[in-house]
C-alpha positions as a Python dict, from the first residue, in 0.01 Angstrom:
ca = {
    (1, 'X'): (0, 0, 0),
    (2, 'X'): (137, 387, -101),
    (3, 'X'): (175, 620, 157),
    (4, 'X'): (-25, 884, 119),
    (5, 'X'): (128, 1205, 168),
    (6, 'X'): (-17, 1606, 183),
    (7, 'X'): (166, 1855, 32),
    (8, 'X'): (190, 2197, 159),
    (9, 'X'): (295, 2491, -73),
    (10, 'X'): (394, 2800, 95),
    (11, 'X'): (487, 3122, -126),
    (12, 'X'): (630, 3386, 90),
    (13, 'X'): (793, 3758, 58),
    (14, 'X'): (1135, 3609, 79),
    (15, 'X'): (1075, 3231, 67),
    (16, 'X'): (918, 2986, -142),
    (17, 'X'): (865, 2663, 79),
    (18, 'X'): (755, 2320, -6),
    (19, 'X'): (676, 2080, 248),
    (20, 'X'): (547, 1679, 270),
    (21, 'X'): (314, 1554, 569),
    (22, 'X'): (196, 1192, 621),
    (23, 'X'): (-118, 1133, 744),
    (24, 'X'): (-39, 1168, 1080),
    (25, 'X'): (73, 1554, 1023),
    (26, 'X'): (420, 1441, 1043),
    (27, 'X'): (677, 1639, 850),
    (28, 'X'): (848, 1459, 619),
    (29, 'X'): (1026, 1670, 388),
    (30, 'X'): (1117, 2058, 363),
    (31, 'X'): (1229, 2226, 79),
    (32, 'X'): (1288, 2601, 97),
    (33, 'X'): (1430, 2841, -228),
    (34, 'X'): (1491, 3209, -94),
    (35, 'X'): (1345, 3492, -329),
    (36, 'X'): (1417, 3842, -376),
    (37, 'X'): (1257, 4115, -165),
    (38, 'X'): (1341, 4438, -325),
    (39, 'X'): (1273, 4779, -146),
    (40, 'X'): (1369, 5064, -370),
    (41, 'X'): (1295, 5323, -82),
    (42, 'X'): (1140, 5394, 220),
    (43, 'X'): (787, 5166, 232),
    (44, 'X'): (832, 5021, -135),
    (45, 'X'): (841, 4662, -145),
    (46, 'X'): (895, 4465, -508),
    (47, 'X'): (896, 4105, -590),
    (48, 'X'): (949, 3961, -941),
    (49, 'X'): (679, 3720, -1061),
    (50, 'X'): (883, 3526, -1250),
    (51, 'X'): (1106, 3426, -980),
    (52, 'X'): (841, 3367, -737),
    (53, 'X'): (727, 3076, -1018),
    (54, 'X'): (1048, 2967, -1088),
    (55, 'X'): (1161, 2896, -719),
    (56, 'X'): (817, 2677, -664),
    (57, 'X'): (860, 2496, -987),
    (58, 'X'): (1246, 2434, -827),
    (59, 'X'): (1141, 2394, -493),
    (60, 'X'): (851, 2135, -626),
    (61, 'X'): (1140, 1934, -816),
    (62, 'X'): (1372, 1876, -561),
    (63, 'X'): (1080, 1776, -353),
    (64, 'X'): (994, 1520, -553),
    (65, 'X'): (1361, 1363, -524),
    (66, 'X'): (1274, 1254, -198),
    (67, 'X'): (893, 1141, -234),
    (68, 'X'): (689, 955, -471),
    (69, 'X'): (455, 1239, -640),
    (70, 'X'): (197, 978, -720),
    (71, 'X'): (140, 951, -335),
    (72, 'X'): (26, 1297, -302),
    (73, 'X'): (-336, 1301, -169),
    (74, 'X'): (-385, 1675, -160),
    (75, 'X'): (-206, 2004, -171),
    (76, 'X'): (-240, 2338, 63),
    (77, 'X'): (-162, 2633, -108),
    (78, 'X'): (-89, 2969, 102),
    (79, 'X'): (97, 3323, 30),
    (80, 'X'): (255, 3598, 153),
    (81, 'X'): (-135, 3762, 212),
    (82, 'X'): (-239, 4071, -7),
    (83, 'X'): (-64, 4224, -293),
    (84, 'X'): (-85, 4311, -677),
    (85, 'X'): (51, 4050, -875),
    (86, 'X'): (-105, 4135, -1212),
    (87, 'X'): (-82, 3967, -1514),
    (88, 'X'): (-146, 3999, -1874),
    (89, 'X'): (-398, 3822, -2186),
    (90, 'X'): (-95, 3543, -2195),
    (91, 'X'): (-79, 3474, -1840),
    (92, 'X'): (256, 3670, -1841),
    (93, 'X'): (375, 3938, -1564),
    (94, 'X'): (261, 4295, -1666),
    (95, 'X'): (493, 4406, -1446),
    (96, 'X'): (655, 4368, -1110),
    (97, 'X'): (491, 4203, -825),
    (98, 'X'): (368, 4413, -504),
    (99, 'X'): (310, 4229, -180),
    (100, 'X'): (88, 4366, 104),
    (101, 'X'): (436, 4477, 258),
    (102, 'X'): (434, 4757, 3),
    (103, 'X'): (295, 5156, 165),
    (104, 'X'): (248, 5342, -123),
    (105, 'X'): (-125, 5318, -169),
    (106, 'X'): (-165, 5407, 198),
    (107, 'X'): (-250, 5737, 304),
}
């Protein structure tokens, strides 16, 4: 019989993380891939899109060097909360990514 196995998907300001649970909650597996957290100036905060993707696609790879993807019963997905992460027609980036970190909509 497979073990069946959640997966939890975690994409942060500064870290994507990747982790694998049994069904007891028990961790199995952690994968983390940092990411750039850019702040221009004083309350601007900046991510790039592209990177956040890329680091879970790498982050989801490596995981699955150490468990059977097949086994996966379900996946959690969470981020860093609000933000603008807009894209285009194509699915592309319009343009930089700007987490709920960022100030300068605030008055």
């Amino acid at each position: 019989m497979k073990e069946k196995l959640f997966l939890g998907i975690d994409i942060g300001h500064t870290v994507v993380k990747v982790a694998a649970y049994n069904l007891e909650g028990e961790e199995l597996v952690n994968i983390s891939e940092r990411v750039a957290l850019l702040n221009p100036k004083t309350g601007y905060y900046e991510t790039n899109i592209e990177e956040l993707f890329s680091s879970t696609i790498s982050a989801l790879k490596k995981i699955t060097k150490h468990i059977n993807p097949e086994n996966i019963e379900a996946i959690g997905l969470c981020g860093g909360g609000d933000g603008l992460y807009a894209l285009n027609h194509d699915l592309k980036p319009f343009e930089i990514g700007y987490p709920a970190l960022d100030r300068r909509a605030v008055n």
